[in-house]
Coordinates of C-alpha atoms in Angstrom, one line a residue:
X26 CA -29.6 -6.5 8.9
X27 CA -26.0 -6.8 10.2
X28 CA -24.9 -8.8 12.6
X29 CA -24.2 -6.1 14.6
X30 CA -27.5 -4.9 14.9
X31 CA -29.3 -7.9 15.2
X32 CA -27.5 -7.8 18.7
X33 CA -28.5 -4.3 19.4
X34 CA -32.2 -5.2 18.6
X35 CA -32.4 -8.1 21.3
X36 CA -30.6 -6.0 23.4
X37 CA -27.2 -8.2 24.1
X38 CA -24.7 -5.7 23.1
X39 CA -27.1 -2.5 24.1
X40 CA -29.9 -1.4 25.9
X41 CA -31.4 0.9 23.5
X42 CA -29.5 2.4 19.6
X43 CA -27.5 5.7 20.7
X44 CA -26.7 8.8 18.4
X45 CA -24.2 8.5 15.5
X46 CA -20.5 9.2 17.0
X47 CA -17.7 10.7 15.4
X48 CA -15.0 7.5 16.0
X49 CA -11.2 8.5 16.5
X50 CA -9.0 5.5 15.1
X51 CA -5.4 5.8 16.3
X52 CA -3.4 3.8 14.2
X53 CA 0.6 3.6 12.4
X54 CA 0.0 2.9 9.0
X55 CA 1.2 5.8 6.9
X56 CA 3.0 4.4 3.9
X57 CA 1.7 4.2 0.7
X58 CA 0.0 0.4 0.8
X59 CA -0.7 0.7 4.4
X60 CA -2.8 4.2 3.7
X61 CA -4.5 2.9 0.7
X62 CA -5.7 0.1 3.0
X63 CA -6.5 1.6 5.8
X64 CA -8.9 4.4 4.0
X65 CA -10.4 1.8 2.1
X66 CA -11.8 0.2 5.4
X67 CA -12.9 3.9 6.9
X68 CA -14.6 4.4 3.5
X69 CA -16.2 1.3 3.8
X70 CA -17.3 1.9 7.5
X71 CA -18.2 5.6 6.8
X72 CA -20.9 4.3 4.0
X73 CA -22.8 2.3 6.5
X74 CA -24.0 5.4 7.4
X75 CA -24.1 4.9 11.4
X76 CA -21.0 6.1 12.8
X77 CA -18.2 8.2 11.5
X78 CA -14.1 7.4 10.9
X79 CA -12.0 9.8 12.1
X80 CA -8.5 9.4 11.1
X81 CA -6.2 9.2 13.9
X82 CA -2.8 8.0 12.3
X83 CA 0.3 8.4 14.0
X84 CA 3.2 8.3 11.4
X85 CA 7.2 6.7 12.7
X86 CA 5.5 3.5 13.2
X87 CA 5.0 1.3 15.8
X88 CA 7.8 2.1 18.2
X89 CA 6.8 5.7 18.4
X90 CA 3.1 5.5 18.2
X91 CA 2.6 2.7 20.4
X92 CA 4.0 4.9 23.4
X93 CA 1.5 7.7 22.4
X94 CA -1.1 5.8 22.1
X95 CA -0.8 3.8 25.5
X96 CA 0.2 7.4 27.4
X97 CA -2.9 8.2 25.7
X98 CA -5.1 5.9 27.5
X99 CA -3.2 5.8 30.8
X100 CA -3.9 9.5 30.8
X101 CA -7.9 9.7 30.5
X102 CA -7.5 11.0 26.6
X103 CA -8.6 7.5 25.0
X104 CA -9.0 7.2 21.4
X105 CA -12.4 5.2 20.0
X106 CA -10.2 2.3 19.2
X107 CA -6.3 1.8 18.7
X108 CA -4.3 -1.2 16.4
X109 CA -1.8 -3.0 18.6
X110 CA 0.0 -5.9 17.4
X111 CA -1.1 -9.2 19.0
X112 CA 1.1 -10.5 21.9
X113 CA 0.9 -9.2 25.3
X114 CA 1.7 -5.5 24.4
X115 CA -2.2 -4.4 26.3
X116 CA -2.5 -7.3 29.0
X117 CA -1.8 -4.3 32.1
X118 CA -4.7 -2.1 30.2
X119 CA -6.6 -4.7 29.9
X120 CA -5.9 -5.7 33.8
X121 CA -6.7 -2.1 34.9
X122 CA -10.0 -2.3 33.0
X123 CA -9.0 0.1 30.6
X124 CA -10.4 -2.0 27.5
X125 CA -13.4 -2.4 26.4
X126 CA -15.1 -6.2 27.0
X127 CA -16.2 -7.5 23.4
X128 CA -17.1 -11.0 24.4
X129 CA -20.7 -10.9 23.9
X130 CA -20.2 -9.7 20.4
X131 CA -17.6 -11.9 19.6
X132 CA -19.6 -15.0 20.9
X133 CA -23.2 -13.9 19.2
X134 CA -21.1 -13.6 15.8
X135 CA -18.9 -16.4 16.1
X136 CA -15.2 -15.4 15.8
X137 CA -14.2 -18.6 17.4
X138 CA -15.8 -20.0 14.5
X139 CA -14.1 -18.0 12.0
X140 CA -11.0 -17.0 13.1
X141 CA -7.8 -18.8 12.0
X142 CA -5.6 -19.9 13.3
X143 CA -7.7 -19.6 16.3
X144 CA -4.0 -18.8 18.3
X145 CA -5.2 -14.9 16.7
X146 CA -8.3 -15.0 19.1
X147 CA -6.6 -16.1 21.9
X148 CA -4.1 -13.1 21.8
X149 CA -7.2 -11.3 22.2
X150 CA -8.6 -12.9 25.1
X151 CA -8.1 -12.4 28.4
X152 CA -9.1 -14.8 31.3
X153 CA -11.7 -16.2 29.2
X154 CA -12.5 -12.6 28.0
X155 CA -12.2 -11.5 24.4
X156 CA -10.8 -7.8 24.3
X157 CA -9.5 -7.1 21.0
X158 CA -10.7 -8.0 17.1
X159 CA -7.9 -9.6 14.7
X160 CA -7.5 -7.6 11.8
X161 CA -4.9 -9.3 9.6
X162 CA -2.1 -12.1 9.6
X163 CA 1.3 -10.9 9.0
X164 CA 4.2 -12.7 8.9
X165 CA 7.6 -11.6 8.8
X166 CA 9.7 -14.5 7.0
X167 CA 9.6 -13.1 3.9
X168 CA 12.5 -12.3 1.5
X169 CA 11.6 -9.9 -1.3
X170 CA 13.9 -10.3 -4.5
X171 CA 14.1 -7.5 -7.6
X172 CA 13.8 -9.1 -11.1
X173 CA 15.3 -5.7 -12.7
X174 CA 18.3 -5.9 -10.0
X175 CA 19.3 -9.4 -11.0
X176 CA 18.5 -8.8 -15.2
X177 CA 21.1 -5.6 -14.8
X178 CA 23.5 -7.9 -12.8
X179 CA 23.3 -10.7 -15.2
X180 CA 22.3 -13.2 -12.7
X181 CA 19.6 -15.3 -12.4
X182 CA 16.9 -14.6 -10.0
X183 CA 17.5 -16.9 -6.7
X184 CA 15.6 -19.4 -4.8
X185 CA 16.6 -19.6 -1.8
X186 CA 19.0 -17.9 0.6
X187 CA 22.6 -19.6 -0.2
X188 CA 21.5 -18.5 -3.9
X189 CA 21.2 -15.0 -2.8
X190 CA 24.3 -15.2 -1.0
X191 CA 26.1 -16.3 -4.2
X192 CA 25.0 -13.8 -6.0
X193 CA 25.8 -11.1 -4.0
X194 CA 29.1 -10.2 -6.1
X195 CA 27.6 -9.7 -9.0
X196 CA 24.6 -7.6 -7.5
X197 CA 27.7 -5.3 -5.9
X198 CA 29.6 -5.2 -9.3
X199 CA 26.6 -3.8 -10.9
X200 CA 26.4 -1.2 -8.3
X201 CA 23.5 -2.7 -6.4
X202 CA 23.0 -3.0 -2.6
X203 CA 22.4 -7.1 -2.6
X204 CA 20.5 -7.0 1.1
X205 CA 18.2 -3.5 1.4
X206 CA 17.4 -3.1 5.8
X207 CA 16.4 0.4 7.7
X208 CA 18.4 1.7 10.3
X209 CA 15.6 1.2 12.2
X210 CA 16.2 -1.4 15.1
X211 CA 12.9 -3.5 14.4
X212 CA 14.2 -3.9 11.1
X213 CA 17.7 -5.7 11.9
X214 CA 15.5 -7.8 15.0
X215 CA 13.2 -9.0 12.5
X216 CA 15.7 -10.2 10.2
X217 CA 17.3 -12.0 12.6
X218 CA 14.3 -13.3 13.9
X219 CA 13.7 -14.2 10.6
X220 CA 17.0 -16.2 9.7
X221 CA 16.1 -18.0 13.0
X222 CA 13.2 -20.2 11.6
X223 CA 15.0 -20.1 7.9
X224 CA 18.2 -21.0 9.0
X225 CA 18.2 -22.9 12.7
X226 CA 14.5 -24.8 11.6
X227 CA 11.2 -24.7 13.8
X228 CA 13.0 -27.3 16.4
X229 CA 15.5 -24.9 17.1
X230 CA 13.2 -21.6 17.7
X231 CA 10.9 -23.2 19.6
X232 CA 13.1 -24.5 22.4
X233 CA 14.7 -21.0 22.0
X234 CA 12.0 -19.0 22.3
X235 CA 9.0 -21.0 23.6
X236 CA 10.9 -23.0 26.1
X237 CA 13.2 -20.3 26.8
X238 CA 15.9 -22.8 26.5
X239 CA 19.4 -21.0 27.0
X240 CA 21.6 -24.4 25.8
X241 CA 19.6 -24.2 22.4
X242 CA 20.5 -20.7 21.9
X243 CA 24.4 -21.2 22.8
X244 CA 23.7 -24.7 20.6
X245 CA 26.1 -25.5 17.5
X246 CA 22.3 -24.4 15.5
X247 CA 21.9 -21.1 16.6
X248 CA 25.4 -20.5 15.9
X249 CA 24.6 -21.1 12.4
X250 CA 22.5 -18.5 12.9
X251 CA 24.6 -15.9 13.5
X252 CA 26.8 -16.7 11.0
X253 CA 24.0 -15.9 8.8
X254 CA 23.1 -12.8 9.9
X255 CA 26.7 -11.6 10.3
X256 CA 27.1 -12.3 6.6
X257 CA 23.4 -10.0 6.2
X258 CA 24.8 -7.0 8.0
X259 CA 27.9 -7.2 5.6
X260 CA 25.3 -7.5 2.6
X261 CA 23.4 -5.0 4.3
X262 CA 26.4 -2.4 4.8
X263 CA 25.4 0.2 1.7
X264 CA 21.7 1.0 2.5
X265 CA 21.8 4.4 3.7
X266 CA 17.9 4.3 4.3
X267 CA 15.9 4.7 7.6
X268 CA 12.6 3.7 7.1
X269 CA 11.3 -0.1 6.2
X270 CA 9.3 1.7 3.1
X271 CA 12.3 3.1 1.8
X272 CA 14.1 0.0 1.9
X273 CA 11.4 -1.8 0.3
X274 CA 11.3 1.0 -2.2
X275 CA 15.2 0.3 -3.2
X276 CA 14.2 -3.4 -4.2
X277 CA 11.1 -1.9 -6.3
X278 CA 13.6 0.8 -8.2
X279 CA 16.3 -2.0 -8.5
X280 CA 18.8 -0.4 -6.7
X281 CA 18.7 -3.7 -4.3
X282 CA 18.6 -7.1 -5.1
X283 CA 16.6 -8.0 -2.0
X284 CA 14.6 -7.1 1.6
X285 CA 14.0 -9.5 4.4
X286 CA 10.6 -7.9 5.5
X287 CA 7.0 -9.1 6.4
X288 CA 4.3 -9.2 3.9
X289 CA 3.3 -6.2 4.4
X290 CA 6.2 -4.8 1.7
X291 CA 3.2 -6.1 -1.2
X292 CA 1.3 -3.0 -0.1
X293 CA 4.5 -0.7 -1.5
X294 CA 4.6 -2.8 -4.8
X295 CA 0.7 -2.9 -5.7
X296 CA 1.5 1.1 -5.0
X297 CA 4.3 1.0 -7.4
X298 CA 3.0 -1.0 -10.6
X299 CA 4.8 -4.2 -9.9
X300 CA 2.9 -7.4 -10.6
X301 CA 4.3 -10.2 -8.7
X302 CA 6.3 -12.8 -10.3
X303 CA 6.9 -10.9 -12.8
X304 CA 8.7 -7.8 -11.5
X305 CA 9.3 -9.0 -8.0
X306 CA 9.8 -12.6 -6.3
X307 CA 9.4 -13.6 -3.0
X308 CA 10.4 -16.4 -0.7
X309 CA 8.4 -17.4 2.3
X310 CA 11.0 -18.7 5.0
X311 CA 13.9 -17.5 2.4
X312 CA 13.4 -20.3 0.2
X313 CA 14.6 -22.8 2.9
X314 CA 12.0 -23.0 5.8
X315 CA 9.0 -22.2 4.4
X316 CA 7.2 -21.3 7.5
X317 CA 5.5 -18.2 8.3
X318 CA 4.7 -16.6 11.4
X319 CA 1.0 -15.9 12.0
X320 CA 1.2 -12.4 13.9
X321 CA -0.1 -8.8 12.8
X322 CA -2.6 -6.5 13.8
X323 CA -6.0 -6.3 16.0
X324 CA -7.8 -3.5 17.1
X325 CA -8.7 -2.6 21.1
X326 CA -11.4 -0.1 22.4
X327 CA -10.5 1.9 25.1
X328 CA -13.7 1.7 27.7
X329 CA -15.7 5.0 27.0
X330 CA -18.4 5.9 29.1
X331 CA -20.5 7.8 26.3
X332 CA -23.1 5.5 25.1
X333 CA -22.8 6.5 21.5
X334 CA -18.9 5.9 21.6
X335 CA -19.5 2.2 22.6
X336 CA -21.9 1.4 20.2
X337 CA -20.0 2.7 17.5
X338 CA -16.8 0.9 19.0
X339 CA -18.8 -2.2 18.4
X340 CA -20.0 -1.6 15.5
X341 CA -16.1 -1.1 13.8
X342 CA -15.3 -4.0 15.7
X343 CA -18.3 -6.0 14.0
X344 CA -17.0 -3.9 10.4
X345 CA -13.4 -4.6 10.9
X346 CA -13.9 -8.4 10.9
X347 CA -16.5 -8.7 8.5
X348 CA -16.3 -10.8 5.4
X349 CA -16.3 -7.7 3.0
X350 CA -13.7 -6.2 4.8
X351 CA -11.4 -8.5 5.6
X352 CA -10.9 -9.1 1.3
X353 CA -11.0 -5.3 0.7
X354 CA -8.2 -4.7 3.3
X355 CA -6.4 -7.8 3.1
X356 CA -6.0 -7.2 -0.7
X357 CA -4.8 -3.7 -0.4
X358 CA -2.3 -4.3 2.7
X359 CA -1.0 -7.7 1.4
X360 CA -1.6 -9.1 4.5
X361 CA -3.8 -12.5 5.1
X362 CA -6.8 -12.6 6.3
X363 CA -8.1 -13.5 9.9
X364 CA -11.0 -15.8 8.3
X365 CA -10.7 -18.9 5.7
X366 CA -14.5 -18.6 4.5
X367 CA -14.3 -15.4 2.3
X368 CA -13.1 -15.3 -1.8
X369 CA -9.2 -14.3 -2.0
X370 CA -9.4 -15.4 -5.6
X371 CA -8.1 -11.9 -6.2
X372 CA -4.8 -12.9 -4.5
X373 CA -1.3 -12.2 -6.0
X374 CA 1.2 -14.9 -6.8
X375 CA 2.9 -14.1 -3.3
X376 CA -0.5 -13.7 -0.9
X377 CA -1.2 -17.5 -2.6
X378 CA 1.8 -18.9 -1.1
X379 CA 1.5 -17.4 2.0
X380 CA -2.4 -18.8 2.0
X381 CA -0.8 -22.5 0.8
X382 CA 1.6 -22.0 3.8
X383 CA -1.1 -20.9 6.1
X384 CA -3.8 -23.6 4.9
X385 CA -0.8 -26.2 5.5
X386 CA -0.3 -25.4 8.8
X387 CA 3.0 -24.7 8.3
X388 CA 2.9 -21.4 11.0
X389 CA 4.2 -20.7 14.6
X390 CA 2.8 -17.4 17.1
X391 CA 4.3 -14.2 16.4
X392 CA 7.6 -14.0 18.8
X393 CA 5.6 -11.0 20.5
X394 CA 2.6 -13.5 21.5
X395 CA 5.9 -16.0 23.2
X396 CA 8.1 -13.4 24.6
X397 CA 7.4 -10.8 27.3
X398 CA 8.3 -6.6 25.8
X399 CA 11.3 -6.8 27.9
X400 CA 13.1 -9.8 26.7
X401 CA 12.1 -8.5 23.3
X402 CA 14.0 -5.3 24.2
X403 CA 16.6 -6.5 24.9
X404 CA 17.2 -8.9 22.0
X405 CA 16.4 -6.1 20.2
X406 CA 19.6 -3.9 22.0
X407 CA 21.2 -6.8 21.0
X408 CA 21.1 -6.8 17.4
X409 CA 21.2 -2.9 17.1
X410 CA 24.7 -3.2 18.3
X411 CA 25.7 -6.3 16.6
X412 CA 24.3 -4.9 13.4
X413 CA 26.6 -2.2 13.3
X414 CA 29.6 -3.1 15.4
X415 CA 31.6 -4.9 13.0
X416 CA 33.8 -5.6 15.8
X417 CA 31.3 -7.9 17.8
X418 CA 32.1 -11.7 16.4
X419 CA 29.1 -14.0 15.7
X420 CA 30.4 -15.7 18.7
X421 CA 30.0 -12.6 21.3
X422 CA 26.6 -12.1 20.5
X423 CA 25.4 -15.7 20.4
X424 CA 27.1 -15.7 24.1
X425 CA 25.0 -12.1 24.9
X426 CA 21.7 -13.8 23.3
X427 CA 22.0 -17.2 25.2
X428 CA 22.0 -15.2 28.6
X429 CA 19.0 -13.1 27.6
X430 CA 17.3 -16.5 27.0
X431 CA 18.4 -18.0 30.5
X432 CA 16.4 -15.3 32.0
X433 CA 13.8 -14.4 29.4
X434 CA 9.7 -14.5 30.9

């Protein structure tokens, strides 16, 4: 008997077992990886037989079906349950009492316990409440490197940024894009949130961005920083993609030498044949920091008022965290698990490091979980403009940054 339903029999999650319920799951991941993972848990949950998965994906990713999603559930249409990231991004749903209370269940089963770092639980939780289930550790400081890229350039494969710098001639001679990133403005935030930690240290981003300290962003540091990304965007100039997938997919046909994107990239080359270390590289905090961020994905449940509805929202929360799970998913999305107790001996070359990392200790909170949406935003504006406005110096945009952070929440 799960642990689920162990509750339900001594009545601490339920009064009585309702009807099986068809359960709509709204969610953004539509790429290859991401879909393979993400029907491999609804195949999982379907098989226990009780409640149903009904496929509620939203494709364009986060930034358009977040808004959806949230208009969604502001507007009396609720889904069964919704991913969000982890951060602050449902704190007013939750404050309206919009989501459901999973404290009971998370208490009888432990997830204090099991969760880790326990920083992914306490995103969830809510004056002493737990609202949401942590699905996955994803971190973004991740530089993804093509082996066929660098063999056709006649270079050798890098190991650490300044490396990849270097040998960004060569990569261009050969007719290669040396840096692959979307037009997409998460995609040119995240790098430079990225190049933050990698190139300005831990010290540095967490006076910036947990202490909200504006002389550390206009420091002599974080101007390093922006020399770094200014020579990214120049790197960066050829890739005529939108989407993160498509960039990912220019390092996988060699047509780029690399991608600064989260881990979630793996998913696109399990998809693709490539076996890591062998056709692909990767370098946790671009081979100079190697610290990862410890955000990614959790799942709420919109308060229903039909009994059946919340007992099958419990039950996918208690199937989403589950041991079994977490290793099928995990695997598949080349994210980390949320739980240290479960065989990842199936692992690839890159999840290891990013477990060696994480076992270490070697991690900081997501920047969502530190940062309020709106100072996020406008970071965000920020790099969109400085990205492609060659005409903005390092030095204007480090002066733009440092006043966000004087009056970031």
């Amino acid at each position: 008997m799960s642990s689920f339903w162990k509750l339900v029999a001594l009545g601490a999650v339920m009064p009585a077992a309702a009807s099986a319920a068809d359960l709509e799951i709204a969610h953004w991941w539509t790429s290859g990886g991401e879909a393979a993972a993400v029907s491999e848990v609804a195949r999982m949950f379907d098989e226990r037989g009780e409640h149903r998965w009904v496929d509620g994906a939203i494709a364009g990713g986060s930034g358009t079906a977040r808004p959806i999603i949230i208009s969604r559930i502001l507007g009396g249409d609720p889904m069964a349950a919704t991913q969000l990231n982890h951060g602050r991004q449902a704190e007013e749903l939750i404050e309206a009492g919009l989501m459901l209370d999973l404290t009971e269940l998370a208490e009888a089963e432990g997830w204090r316990d099991i969760v880790t770092p326990v920083t992914l639980l306490d995103a969830c939780t809510v004056d002493g409440r737990v609202y949401c289930v942590p699905m996955n550790i994803h971190s973004w400081q991740w530089l993804w490197l093509s082996h066929q890229a660098f063999e056709d350039a006649g270079v050798e494969v890098p190991t650490n940024w300044e490396e990849f710098v270097a040998a960004a001639p060569a990569l261009e001679e050969a007719g290669k894009v040396p840096l692959a990133v979307g037009q997409q403005s998460w995609q040119s935030n995240g790098t430079f949130n990225v190049m933050s930690i990698a190139l300005g240290g831990l010290d540095l981003w967490r006076q910036v961005y947990e202490e909200k300290d504006a002389d550390a962003a206009a420091s002599a540091g974080m101007a390093e920083v922006f020399a770094g990304v200014d020579v990214a965007r120049r790197l960066s100039a050829g890739s005529n993609v939108q989407d993160w997938n498509q960039a990912t997919n220019m390092v996988i046909t060699g047509a780029a030498g690399g991608q600064i994107m989260g881990d979630w990239a793996q998913g696109e080359f399990a998809i693709a044949g490539l076996v890591a270390g062998e056709d692909y590289s990767c370098l946790p905090g671009l081979g100079v920091n190697e610290v990862i961020s410890t955000g990614g994905d959790a799942f709420y449940f919109p308060v229903n008022r039909d009994p059946a509805i919340r007992e099958g929202q419990l039950a996918l929360a208690s199937h989403l965290i589950a041991p079994d799970t977490q290793v099928a998913f995990n695997l598949r999305k080349g994210s980390l698990p949320v739980r240290t107790d479960i065989d990842m001996g199936a692992a690839n070359d890159c999840m290891k490091r990013g477990l060696e990392i994480l076992t270490r200790g070697d991690t900081v909170p997501d920047l969502a979980m530190v940062i309020s949406p709106d100072t996020q935003g406008q970071i965000e504006d920020l790099m969109v403009e400085f990205w492609n406005d060659f005409s903005m110096t390092p030095e204007d945009a480090q002066a733009r940054f440092a006043s966000i952070i004087a009056s970031a929440d």
